[in-house]
mmCIF file with all atom_site columns, C-alpha atoms and ligand atoms in Angstrom:
data_model
loop_
_atom_site.group_PDB
_atom_site.id
_atom_site.type_symbol
_atom_site.label_atom_id
_atom_site.label_alt_id
_atom_site.label_comp_id
_atom_site.label_asym_id
_atom_site.label_entity_id
_atom_site.label_seq_id
_atom_site.pdbx_PDB_ins_code
_atom_site.Cartn_x
_atom_site.Cartn_y
_atom_site.Cartn_z
_atom_site.occupancy
_atom_site.B_iso_or_equiv
_atom_site.pdbx_formal_charge
_atom_site.auth_seq_id
_atom_site.auth_comp_id
_atom_site.auth_asym_id
_atom_site.auth_atom_id
_atom_site.pdbx_PDB_model_num
ATOM   1   C  CA  . MET A 1 1   ? 3.363   119.616 -94.062  1.00 0.00 ? 1   MET A CA  1
ATOM   2   C  CA  . THR A 1 2   ? 2.423   121.688 -92.078  1.00 0.00 ? 2   THR A CA  1
ATOM   3   C  CA  . GLU A 1 3   ? -1.074  121.102 -92.787  1.00 0.00 ? 3   GLU A CA  1
ATOM   4   C  CA  . SER A 1 4   ? -2.464  118.310 -91.760  1.00 0.00 ? 4   SER A CA  1
ATOM   5   C  CA  . PRO A 1 5   ? -4.126  116.101 -94.223  1.00 0.00 ? 5   PRO A CA  1
ATOM   6   C  CA  . ILE A 1 6   ? -7.824  115.916 -95.726  1.00 0.00 ? 6   ILE A CA  1
ATOM   7   C  CA  . ARG A 1 7   ? -9.945  112.594 -94.970  1.00 0.00 ? 7   ARG A CA  1
ATOM   8   C  CA  . VAL A 1 8   ? -10.666 110.880 -97.057  1.00 0.00 ? 8   VAL A CA  1
ATOM   9   C  CA  . PRO A 1 9   ? -13.765 108.388 -96.775  1.00 0.00 ? 9   PRO A CA  1
ATOM   10  C  CA  . LEU A 1 10  ? -12.197 104.696 -98.509  1.00 0.00 ? 10  LEU A CA  1
ATOM   11  C  CA  . VAL A 1 11  ? -14.204 101.694 -99.414  1.00 0.00 ? 11  VAL A CA  1
ATOM   12  C  CA  . ARG A 1 12  ? -11.664 97.972  -98.693  1.00 0.00 ? 12  ARG A CA  1
ATOM   13  C  CA  . LEU A 1 13  ? -13.844 96.184  -102.441 1.00 0.00 ? 13  LEU A CA  1
ATOM   14  C  CA  . ASP A 1 14  ? -10.631 93.673  -101.841 1.00 0.00 ? 14  ASP A CA  1
ATOM   15  C  CA  . LYS A 1 15  ? -10.648 93.518  -98.343  1.00 0.00 ? 15  LYS A CA  1
ATOM   16  C  CA  . ASP A 1 16  ? -6.537  92.139  -98.287  1.00 0.00 ? 16  ASP A CA  1
ATOM   17  C  CA  . MET A 1 17  ? -5.244  94.725  -100.216 1.00 0.00 ? 17  MET A CA  1
ATOM   18  C  CA  . PRO A 1 18  ? -2.558  97.469  -97.998  1.00 0.00 ? 18  PRO A CA  1
ATOM   19  C  CA  . LEU A 1 19  ? -4.043  100.990 -98.211  1.00 0.00 ? 19  LEU A CA  1
ATOM   20  C  CA  . PRO A 1 20  ? -2.742  103.541 -100.419 1.00 0.00 ? 20  PRO A CA  1
ATOM   21  C  CA  . ALA A 1 21  ? 0.323   104.357 -98.866  1.00 0.00 ? 21  ALA A CA  1
ATOM   22  C  CA  . TYR A 1 22  ? 2.366   107.229 -98.633  1.00 0.00 ? 22  TYR A CA  1
ATOM   23  C  CA  . GLU A 1 23  ? 6.721   106.207 -98.831  1.00 0.00 ? 23  GLU A CA  1
ATOM   24  C  CA  . LYS A 1 24  ? 7.362   109.162 -97.295  1.00 0.00 ? 24  LYS A CA  1
ATOM   25  C  CA  . HIS A 1 25  ? 6.514   111.286 -95.219  1.00 0.00 ? 25  HIS A CA  1
ATOM   26  C  CA  . SER A 1 26  ? 6.088   114.353 -97.449  1.00 0.00 ? 26  SER A CA  1
ATOM   27  C  CA  . ASP A 1 27  ? 5.916   112.341 -100.955 1.00 0.00 ? 27  ASP A CA  1
ATOM   28  C  CA  . ALA A 1 28  ? 3.294   113.315 -102.839 1.00 0.00 ? 28  ALA A CA  1
ATOM   29  C  CA  . GLY A 1 29  ? 1.799   110.475 -103.177 1.00 0.00 ? 29  GLY A CA  1
ATOM   30  C  CA  . ALA A 1 30  ? 0.449   107.428 -101.837 1.00 0.00 ? 30  ALA A CA  1
ATOM   31  C  CA  . ASP A 1 31  ? 1.072   104.457 -103.434 1.00 0.00 ? 31  ASP A CA  1
ATOM   32  C  CA  . LEU A 1 32  ? -2.310  102.184 -105.424 1.00 0.00 ? 32  LEU A CA  1
ATOM   33  C  CA  . ARG A 1 33  ? -1.895  98.700  -105.992 1.00 0.00 ? 33  ARG A CA  1
ATOM   34  C  CA  . THR A 1 34  ? -2.658  96.429  -108.396 1.00 0.00 ? 34  THR A CA  1
ATOM   35  C  CA  . ALA A 1 35  ? -5.047  93.811  -107.016 1.00 0.00 ? 35  ALA A CA  1
ATOM   36  C  CA  . VAL A 1 36  ? -4.073  91.300  -110.161 1.00 0.00 ? 36  VAL A CA  1
ATOM   37  C  CA  . ASP A 1 37  ? -2.126  89.408  -111.664 1.00 0.00 ? 37  ASP A CA  1
ATOM   38  C  CA  . VAL A 1 38  ? -0.968  90.371  -115.167 1.00 0.00 ? 38  VAL A CA  1
ATOM   39  C  CA  . ARG A 1 39  ? 1.575   90.036  -117.750 1.00 0.00 ? 39  ARG A CA  1
ATOM   40  C  CA  . ILE A 1 40  ? 1.309   93.437  -120.985 1.00 0.00 ? 40  ILE A CA  1
ATOM   41  C  CA  . GLU A 1 41  ? 3.340   92.367  -123.470 1.00 0.00 ? 41  GLU A CA  1
ATOM   42  C  CA  . PRO A 1 42  ? 4.897   95.137  -125.721 1.00 0.00 ? 42  PRO A CA  1
ATOM   43  C  CA  . GLY A 1 43  ? 2.955   97.756  -126.753 1.00 0.00 ? 43  GLY A CA  1
ATOM   44  C  CA  . GLU A 1 44  ? -0.186  95.878  -125.109 1.00 0.00 ? 44  GLU A CA  1
ATOM   45  C  CA  . ARG A 1 45  ? -2.167  98.098  -122.223 1.00 0.00 ? 45  ARG A CA  1
ATOM   46  C  CA  . ALA A 1 46  ? -3.746  95.658  -119.715 1.00 0.00 ? 46  ALA A CA  1
ATOM   47  C  CA  . VAL A 1 47  ? -6.327  98.573  -116.719 1.00 0.00 ? 47  VAL A CA  1
ATOM   48  C  CA  . VAL A 1 48  ? -6.179  96.571  -113.326 1.00 0.00 ? 48  VAL A CA  1
ATOM   49  C  CA  . GLY A 1 49  ? -8.325  97.406  -110.422 1.00 0.00 ? 49  GLY A CA  1
ATOM   50  C  CA  . THR A 1 50  ? -6.552  98.878  -107.086 1.00 0.00 ? 50  THR A CA  1
ATOM   51  C  CA  . GLY A 1 51  ? -9.752  96.816  -104.603 1.00 0.00 ? 51  GLY A CA  1
ATOM   52  C  CA  . ILE A 1 52  ? -10.306 100.363 -103.662 1.00 0.00 ? 52  ILE A CA  1
ATOM   53  C  CA  . ALA A 1 53  ? -13.336 102.862 -103.694 1.00 0.00 ? 53  ALA A CA  1
ATOM   54  C  CA  . LEU A 1 54  ? -12.480 107.281 -102.140 1.00 0.00 ? 54  LEU A CA  1
ATOM   55  C  CA  . ALA A 1 55  ? -15.339 109.513 -102.100 1.00 0.00 ? 55  ALA A CA  1
ATOM   56  C  CA  . LEU A 1 56  ? -12.768 112.712 -102.933 1.00 0.00 ? 56  LEU A CA  1
ATOM   57  C  CA  . PRO A 1 57  ? -14.762 115.641 -101.182 1.00 0.00 ? 57  PRO A CA  1
ATOM   58  C  CA  . HIS A 1 58  ? -15.818 117.836 -104.104 1.00 0.00 ? 58  HIS A CA  1
ATOM   59  C  CA  . GLY A 1 59  ? -12.986 119.789 -104.608 1.00 0.00 ? 59  GLY A CA  1
ATOM   60  C  CA  . TYR A 1 60  ? -10.109 118.160 -105.196 1.00 0.00 ? 60  TYR A CA  1
ATOM   61  C  CA  . VAL A 1 61  ? -9.472  115.222 -107.582 1.00 0.00 ? 61  VAL A CA  1
ATOM   62  C  CA  . GLY A 1 62  ? -7.768  112.450 -107.624 1.00 0.00 ? 62  GLY A CA  1
ATOM   63  C  CA  . LEU A 1 63  ? -4.833  112.268 -110.303 1.00 0.00 ? 63  LEU A CA  1
ATOM   64  C  CA  . VAL A 1 64  ? -3.491  108.668 -110.859 1.00 0.00 ? 64  VAL A CA  1
ATOM   65  C  CA  . HIS A 1 65  ? 0.509   108.951 -112.063 1.00 0.00 ? 65  HIS A CA  1
ATOM   66  C  CA  . PRO A 1 66  ? 2.749   107.463 -113.178 1.00 0.00 ? 66  PRO A CA  1
ATOM   67  C  CA  . ARG A 1 67  ? 5.688   105.718 -110.673 1.00 0.00 ? 67  ARG A CA  1
ATOM   68  C  CA  . SER A 1 68  ? 9.240   107.037 -112.156 1.00 0.00 ? 68  SER A CA  1
ATOM   69  C  CA  . GLY A 1 69  ? 11.220  103.669 -111.506 1.00 0.00 ? 69  GLY A CA  1
ATOM   70  C  CA  . LEU A 1 70  ? 8.951   101.543 -113.878 1.00 0.00 ? 70  LEU A CA  1
ATOM   71  C  CA  . ALA A 1 71  ? 8.131   103.717 -116.440 1.00 0.00 ? 71  ALA A CA  1
ATOM   72  C  CA  . VAL A 1 72  ? 11.961  104.636 -115.967 1.00 0.00 ? 72  VAL A CA  1
ATOM   73  C  CA  . LYS A 1 73  ? 14.141  100.554 -115.751 1.00 0.00 ? 73  LYS A CA  1
ATOM   74  C  CA  . HIS A 1 74  ? 10.858  98.005  -117.257 1.00 0.00 ? 74  HIS A CA  1
ATOM   75  C  CA  . GLY A 1 75  ? 8.206   100.641 -119.529 1.00 0.00 ? 75  GLY A CA  1
ATOM   76  C  CA  . LEU A 1 76  ? 5.091   101.251 -117.302 1.00 0.00 ? 76  LEU A CA  1
ATOM   77  C  CA  . SER A 1 77  ? 3.315   103.576 -118.284 1.00 0.00 ? 77  SER A CA  1
ATOM   78  C  CA  . VAL A 1 78  ? -0.819  105.648 -117.306 1.00 0.00 ? 78  VAL A CA  1
ATOM   79  C  CA  . VAL A 1 79  ? -2.000  104.732 -120.942 1.00 0.00 ? 79  VAL A CA  1
ATOM   80  C  CA  . ASN A 1 80  ? -3.755  108.285 -119.375 1.00 0.00 ? 80  ASN A CA  1
ATOM   81  C  CA  . SER A 1 81  ? -1.714  109.860 -117.999 1.00 0.00 ? 81  SER A CA  1
ATOM   82  C  CA  . PRO A 1 82  ? -2.810  111.365 -115.602 1.00 0.00 ? 82  PRO A CA  1
ATOM   83  C  CA  . GLY A 1 83  ? -5.815  109.351 -114.947 1.00 0.00 ? 83  GLY A CA  1
ATOM   84  C  CA  . THR A 1 84  ? -8.867  111.637 -113.497 1.00 0.00 ? 84  THR A CA  1
ATOM   85  C  CA  . ILE A 1 85  ? -10.855 110.275 -110.903 1.00 0.00 ? 85  ILE A CA  1
ATOM   86  C  CA  . ASP A 1 86  ? -13.437 113.181 -109.977 1.00 0.00 ? 86  ASP A CA  1
ATOM   87  C  CA  . ALA A 1 87  ? -14.818 113.604 -105.853 1.00 0.00 ? 87  ALA A CA  1
ATOM   88  C  CA  . GLY A 1 88  ? -18.392 111.963 -107.537 1.00 0.00 ? 88  GLY A CA  1
ATOM   89  C  CA  . TYR A 1 89  ? -16.411 108.302 -108.403 1.00 0.00 ? 89  TYR A CA  1
ATOM   90  C  CA  . ARG A 1 90  ? -17.329 105.508 -105.634 1.00 0.00 ? 90  ARG A CA  1
ATOM   91  C  CA  . GLY A 1 91  ? -16.147 102.982 -108.217 1.00 0.00 ? 91  GLY A CA  1
ATOM   92  C  CA  . GLU A 1 92  ? -13.466 100.763 -108.253 1.00 0.00 ? 92  GLU A CA  1
ATOM   93  C  CA  . ILE A 1 93  ? -10.372 103.038 -109.162 1.00 0.00 ? 93  ILE A CA  1
ATOM   94  C  CA  . LYS A 1 94  ? -9.516  101.525 -111.830 1.00 0.00 ? 94  LYS A CA  1
ATOM   95  C  CA  . ILE A 1 95  ? -5.421  101.921 -113.737 1.00 0.00 ? 95  ILE A CA  1
ATOM   96  C  CA  . PRO A 1 96  ? -4.725  101.407 -117.153 1.00 0.00 ? 96  PRO A CA  1
ATOM   97  C  CA  . LEU A 1 97  ? -1.423  100.810 -117.989 1.00 0.00 ? 97  LEU A CA  1
ATOM   98  C  CA  . ILE A 1 98  ? 1.517   100.656 -120.921 1.00 0.00 ? 98  ILE A CA  1
ATOM   99  C  CA  . ASN A 1 99  ? 3.804   98.561  -121.341 1.00 0.00 ? 99  ASN A CA  1
ATOM   100 C  CA  . THR A 1 100 ? 5.527   101.397 -123.595 1.00 0.00 ? 100 THR A CA  1
ATOM   101 C  CA  . ASP A 1 101 ? 9.371   98.640  -123.941 1.00 0.00 ? 101 ASP A CA  1
ATOM   102 C  CA  . ALA A 1 102 ? 9.356   97.404  -127.558 1.00 0.00 ? 102 ALA A CA  1
ATOM   103 C  CA  . HIS A 1 103 ? 10.632  94.230  -126.848 1.00 0.00 ? 103 HIS A CA  1
ATOM   104 C  CA  . HIS A 1 104 ? 9.882   93.584  -122.789 1.00 0.00 ? 104 HIS A CA  1
ATOM   105 C  CA  . ALA A 1 105 ? 6.745   91.594  -121.480 1.00 0.00 ? 105 ALA A CA  1
ATOM   106 C  CA  . ILE A 1 106 ? 5.772   93.267  -118.086 1.00 0.00 ? 106 ILE A CA  1
ATOM   107 C  CA  . ASP A 1 107 ? 4.437   90.741  -115.520 1.00 0.00 ? 107 ASP A CA  1
ATOM   108 C  CA  . LEU A 1 108 ? 3.458   92.156  -112.466 1.00 0.00 ? 108 LEU A CA  1
ATOM   109 C  CA  . LYS A 1 109 ? 1.744   90.562  -109.695 1.00 0.00 ? 109 LYS A CA  1
ATOM   110 C  CA  . ARG A 1 110 ? -1.029  91.373  -106.810 1.00 0.00 ? 110 ARG A CA  1
ATOM   111 C  CA  . GLY A 1 111 ? 0.159   94.024  -103.893 1.00 0.00 ? 111 GLY A CA  1
ATOM   112 C  CA  . ASP A 1 112 ? 2.265   95.024  -106.818 1.00 0.00 ? 112 ASP A CA  1
ATOM   113 C  CA  . ARG A 1 113 ? 2.588   99.164  -106.632 1.00 0.00 ? 113 ARG A CA  1
ATOM   114 C  CA  . VAL A 1 114 ? 1.735   99.755  -109.751 1.00 0.00 ? 114 VAL A CA  1
ATOM   115 C  CA  . ALA A 1 115 ? 1.034   104.103 -110.279 1.00 0.00 ? 115 ALA A CA  1
ATOM   116 C  CA  . GLN A 1 116 ? 0.666   106.791 -107.252 1.00 0.00 ? 116 GLN A CA  1
ATOM   117 C  CA  . LEU A 1 117 ? -2.296  109.149 -106.513 1.00 0.00 ? 117 LEU A CA  1
ATOM   118 C  CA  . LEU A 1 118 ? -1.389  112.915 -105.967 1.00 0.00 ? 118 LEU A CA  1
ATOM   119 C  CA  . VAL A 1 119 ? -4.816  114.307 -104.326 1.00 0.00 ? 119 VAL A CA  1
ATOM   120 C  CA  . GLN A 1 120 ? -5.605  117.964 -105.090 1.00 0.00 ? 120 GLN A CA  1
ATOM   121 C  CA  . ARG A 1 121 ? -7.278  120.794 -104.957 1.00 0.00 ? 121 ARG A CA  1
ATOM   122 C  CA  . VAL A 1 122 ? -9.553  121.977 -108.067 1.00 0.00 ? 122 VAL A CA  1
ATOM   123 C  CA  . GLU A 1 123 ? -11.472 124.879 -109.948 1.00 0.00 ? 123 GLU A CA  1
ATOM   124 C  CA  . THR A 1 124 ? -14.373 124.537 -111.378 1.00 0.00 ? 124 THR A CA  1
ATOM   125 C  CA  . ALA A 1 125 ? -15.403 127.476 -114.200 1.00 0.00 ? 125 ALA A CA  1
ATOM   126 C  CA  . GLU A 1 126 ? -18.612 128.326 -115.910 1.00 0.00 ? 126 GLU A CA  1
ATOM   127 C  CA  . PHE A 1 127 ? -17.937 129.115 -119.565 1.00 0.00 ? 127 PHE A CA  1
ATOM   128 C  CA  . ASP A 1 128 ? -18.350 133.284 -120.480 1.00 0.00 ? 128 ASP A CA  1
ATOM   129 C  CA  . VAL A 1 129 ? -18.873 133.363 -124.514 1.00 0.00 ? 129 VAL A CA  1
ATOM   130 C  CA  . VAL A 1 130 ? -17.158 136.430 -125.814 1.00 0.00 ? 130 VAL A CA  1
ATOM   131 C  CA  . ASP A 1 131 ? -16.188 137.439 -129.408 1.00 0.00 ? 131 ASP A CA  1
ATOM   132 C  CA  . GLU A 1 132 ? -12.747 138.515 -128.460 1.00 0.00 ? 132 GLU A CA  1
ATOM   133 C  CA  . LEU A 1 133 ? -10.169 136.873 -125.765 1.00 0.00 ? 133 LEU A CA  1
ATOM   134 C  CA  . PRO A 1 134 ? -8.568  139.642 -124.083 1.00 0.00 ? 134 PRO A CA  1
ATOM   135 C  CA  . ALA A 1 135 ? -4.641  140.062 -125.793 1.00 0.00 ? 135 ALA A CA  1
ATOM   136 C  CA  . SER A 1 136 ? -1.022  138.130 -124.546 1.00 0.00 ? 136 SER A CA  1
ATOM   137 C  CA  . GLU A 1 137 ? 1.676   137.926 -125.286 1.00 0.00 ? 137 GLU A CA  1
ATOM   138 C  CA  . ARG A 1 138 ? 1.529   134.076 -126.184 1.00 0.00 ? 138 ARG A CA  1
ATOM   139 C  CA  . GLY A 1 139 ? -1.213  135.467 -128.798 1.00 0.00 ? 139 GLY A CA  1
ATOM   140 C  CA  . THR A 1 140 ? -2.144  131.673 -130.177 1.00 0.00 ? 140 THR A CA  1
ATOM   141 C  CA  . GLY A 1 141 ? 1.461   130.973 -130.519 1.00 0.00 ? 141 GLY A CA  1
ATOM   142 C  CA  . GLY A 1 142 ? 2.035   127.100 -128.776 1.00 0.00 ? 142 GLY A CA  1
ATOM   143 C  CA  . PHE A 1 143 ? 2.356   123.723 -129.795 1.00 0.00 ? 143 PHE A CA  1
ATOM   144 C  CA  . GLY A 1 144 ? 6.289   124.649 -130.002 1.00 0.00 ? 144 GLY A CA  1
ATOM   145 C  CA  . SER A 1 145 ? 6.007   128.144 -131.262 1.00 0.00 ? 145 SER A CA  1
ATOM   146 C  CA  . THR A 1 146 ? 8.587   129.466 -128.968 1.00 0.00 ? 146 THR A CA  1
ATOM   147 C  CA  . GLY A 1 147 ? 11.531  126.113 -130.873 1.00 0.00 ? 147 GLY A CA  1
ATOM   148 C  CA  . GLY A 1 148 ? 13.936  124.650 -128.644 1.00 0.00 ? 148 GLY A CA  1
ATOM   149 C  CA  . PHE A 1 149 ? 12.513  121.216 -129.564 1.00 0.00 ? 149 PHE A CA  1
ATOM   150 C  CA  . ALA A 1 150 ? 14.170  118.930 -132.033 1.00 0.00 ? 150 ALA A CA  1
ATOM   151 C  CA  . SER A 1 151 ? 13.590  119.295 -135.548 1.00 0.00 ? 151 SER A CA  1
ATOM   152 C  CA  . PRO A 1 152 ? 12.046  115.990 -136.596 1.00 0.00 ? 152 PRO A CA  1
ATOM   153 C  CA  . ALA A 1 153 ? 13.097  113.275 -138.970 1.00 0.00 ? 153 ALA A CA  1
ATOM   154 C  CA  . ASP A 1 154 ? 11.789  113.155 -141.881 1.00 0.00 ? 154 ASP A CA  1
ATOM   155 C  CA  . GLU A 1 155 ? 11.438  117.068 -142.171 1.00 0.00 ? 155 GLU A CA  1
ATOM   156 C  CA  . GLY A 1 156 ? 8.454   116.022 -144.753 1.00 0.00 ? 156 GLY A CA  1
ATOM   157 C  CA  . SER A 1 157 ? 6.426   114.058 -142.135 1.00 0.00 ? 157 SER A CA  1
ATOM   158 C  CA  . ALA A 1 158 ? 2.533   114.307 -141.851 1.00 0.00 ? 158 ALA A CA  1
ATOM   159 C  CA  . ALA A 1 159 ? 2.915   116.087 -138.036 1.00 0.00 ? 159 ALA A CA  1
ATOM   160 C  CA  . GLY A 1 160 ? 5.201   117.794 -139.494 1.00 0.00 ? 160 GLY A CA  1
ATOM   161 C  CA  . ALA A 1 161 ? 2.903   119.567 -142.368 1.00 0.00 ? 161 ALA A CA  1
ATOM   162 C  CA  . ALA A 1 162 ? 0.141   119.808 -138.826 1.00 0.00 ? 162 ALA A CA  1
ATOM   163 C  CA  . ALA A 1 163 ? 1.910   121.851 -136.329 1.00 0.00 ? 163 ALA A CA  1
ATOM   164 C  CA  . ASP A 1 164 ? 2.585   124.400 -139.481 1.00 0.00 ? 164 ASP A CA  1
ATOM   165 C  CA  . GLY A 1 165 ? -0.845  123.945 -140.027 1.00 0.00 ? 165 GLY A CA  1
ATOM   166 C  CA  . LEU A 1 166 ? -1.843  125.903 -136.761 1.00 0.00 ? 166 LEU A CA  1
ATOM   167 C  CA  . ALA A 1 167 ? 0.227   129.019 -136.782 1.00 0.00 ? 167 ALA A CA  1
ATOM   168 C  CA  . ALA A 1 168 ? -2.315  130.182 -138.655 1.00 0.00 ? 168 ALA A CA  1
ATOM   169 C  CA  . THR A 1 169 ? -5.184  129.658 -136.562 1.00 0.00 ? 169 THR A CA  1
ATOM   170 C  CA  . THR A 1 170 ? -6.619  132.806 -134.591 1.00 0.00 ? 170 THR A CA  1
ATOM   171 C  CA  . ALA A 1 171 ? -8.719  133.477 -131.406 1.00 0.00 ? 171 ALA A CA  1
ATOM   172 C  CA  . LYS A 1 172 ? -11.477 134.843 -133.591 1.00 0.00 ? 172 LYS A CA  1
ATOM   173 C  CA  . ALA A 1 173 ? -15.183 134.177 -133.691 1.00 0.00 ? 173 ALA A CA  1
ATOM   174 C  CA  . GLU A 1 174 ? -15.826 133.096 -136.766 1.00 0.00 ? 174 GLU A CA  1
ATOM   175 C  CA  . ASN A 1 175 ? -18.856 134.729 -138.191 1.00 0.00 ? 175 ASN A CA  1
HETATM 176 O  O1  . DUT B 2 .   ? -7.655  105.961 -114.395 1.00 0.00 ? 201 DUT B O1  1
HETATM 177 C  C1  . DUT B 2 .   ? -8.333  106.363 -114.054 1.00 0.00 ? 201 DUT B C1  1
HETATM 178 C  C2  . DUT B 2 .   ? -9.168  107.349 -114.857 1.00 0.00 ? 201 DUT B C2  1
HETATM 179 C  C3  . DUT B 2 .   ? -11.256 106.980 -114.464 1.00 0.00 ? 201 DUT B C3  1
HETATM 180 N  N1  . DUT B 2 .   ? -11.119 106.060 -113.174 1.00 0.00 ? 201 DUT B N1  1
HETATM 181 C  C4  . DUT B 2 .   ? -12.459 106.288 -112.973 1.00 0.00 ? 201 DUT B C4  1
HETATM 182 C  C5  . DUT B 2 .   ? -12.856 107.517 -112.107 1.00 0.00 ? 201 DUT B C5  1
HETATM 183 C  C6  . DUT B 2 .   ? -13.477 108.830 -112.656 1.00 0.00 ? 201 DUT B C6  1
HETATM 184 O  O2  . DUT B 2 .   ? -14.011 109.571 -112.459 1.00 0.00 ? 201 DUT B O2  1
HETATM 185 C  C7  . DUT B 2 .   ? -14.171 108.187 -114.408 1.00 0.00 ? 201 DUT B C7  1
HETATM 186 C  C8  . DUT B 2 .   ? -14.604 108.574 -115.070 1.00 0.00 ? 201 DUT B C8  1
HETATM 187 O  O3  . DUT B 2 .   ? -12.964 109.177 -115.740 1.00 0.00 ? 201 DUT B O3  1
HETATM 188 P  P1  . DUT B 2 .   ? -12.521 109.963 -116.845 1.00 0.00 ? 201 DUT B P1  1
HETATM 189 O  O4  . DUT B 2 .   ? -13.423 111.842 -116.925 1.00 0.00 ? 201 DUT B O4  1
HETATM 190 O  O5  . DUT B 2 .   ? -11.667 110.335 -116.996 1.00 0.00 ? 201 DUT B O5  1
HETATM 191 O  O6  . DUT B 2 .   ? -13.236 109.319 -117.989 1.00 0.00 ? 201 DUT B O6  1
HETATM 192 P  P2  . DUT B 2 .   ? -14.746 109.159 -119.280 1.00 0.00 ? 201 DUT B P2  1
HETATM 193 O  O7  . DUT B 2 .   ? -13.194 107.819 -120.394 1.00 0.00 ? 201 DUT B O7  1
HETATM 194 O  O8  . DUT B 2 .   ? -14.851 111.199 -118.950 1.00 0.00 ? 201 DUT B O8  1
HETATM 195 O  O9  . DUT B 2 .   ? -15.857 109.169 -118.513 1.00 0.00 ? 201 DUT B O9  1
HETATM 196 P  P3  . DUT B 2 .   ? -17.054 109.726 -117.516 1.00 0.00 ? 201 DUT B P3  1
HETATM 197 O  O10 . DUT B 2 .   ? -17.454 109.286 -118.492 1.00 0.00 ? 201 DUT B O10 1
HETATM 198 O  O11 . DUT B 2 .   ? -17.880 108.729 -117.088 1.00 0.00 ? 201 DUT B O11 1
HETATM 199 O  O12 . DUT B 2 .   ? -16.222 110.532 -117.983 1.00 0.00 ? 201 DUT B O12 1
HETATM 200 O  O13 . DUT B 2 .   ? -13.335 106.278 -114.000 1.00 0.00 ? 201 DUT B O13 1
HETATM 201 C  C9  . DUT B 2 .   ? -10.798 105.213 -112.794 1.00 0.00 ? 201 DUT B C9  1
HETATM 202 O  O14 . DUT B 2 .   ? -10.856 104.564 -111.943 1.00 0.00 ? 201 DUT B O14 1
HETATM 203 N  N2  . DUT B 2 .   ? -8.631  105.641 -113.323 1.00 0.00 ? 201 DUT B N2  1
HETATM 204 MG MG1 . MG  B 3 .   ? -15.319 112.673 -117.582 1.00 0.00 ? 202 MG  B MG1 1
#
């Protein structure tokens, strides 16, 4: 990395837990560890503590992403991926995990690296109410409007009907 890292105050709520760390010099994410042993049954969720609290600088956000290896090998993911750690949050960082595997439980041990934290600059917006939005190439098209996705197994599904309805949405104020 060319820029020097930002300094982020960190409190060890659980003194024996290793600190979040970047495994390789230019990794985007610092791995987060579960502070507890937990078994997550197929399709079930578990919120695990990390034993750390941060004070991210104003203008930054922490994003809790899954780790791809655990996702591919075991189906472990983050329910709210990516989790949002607000700059003003001073509580313990917790990770809502989910076992997406249909058949096998996942056993996690205290100290296992279960997710990763990305620290990024973030903009905030002021929302200006207008009657009509400026025209754009995309317009109101979304949710597959450009094609390129597989047909639903069941063409008459509720999801398919909902997607069809999206084409009718408009960006004009109604009054
Ligand atoms: O994966 C996560 C997501 C959130 N948080 C903490 C930090 C974050 O700043 C706070 C609130 O998160 P979020 O805004 O996503 O949740 P909410 O449901 O909107 O709660 P709130 O009403 O407190 O904002 O919870 C975590 O520890 N881990
Ligand atoms: Mg919130």
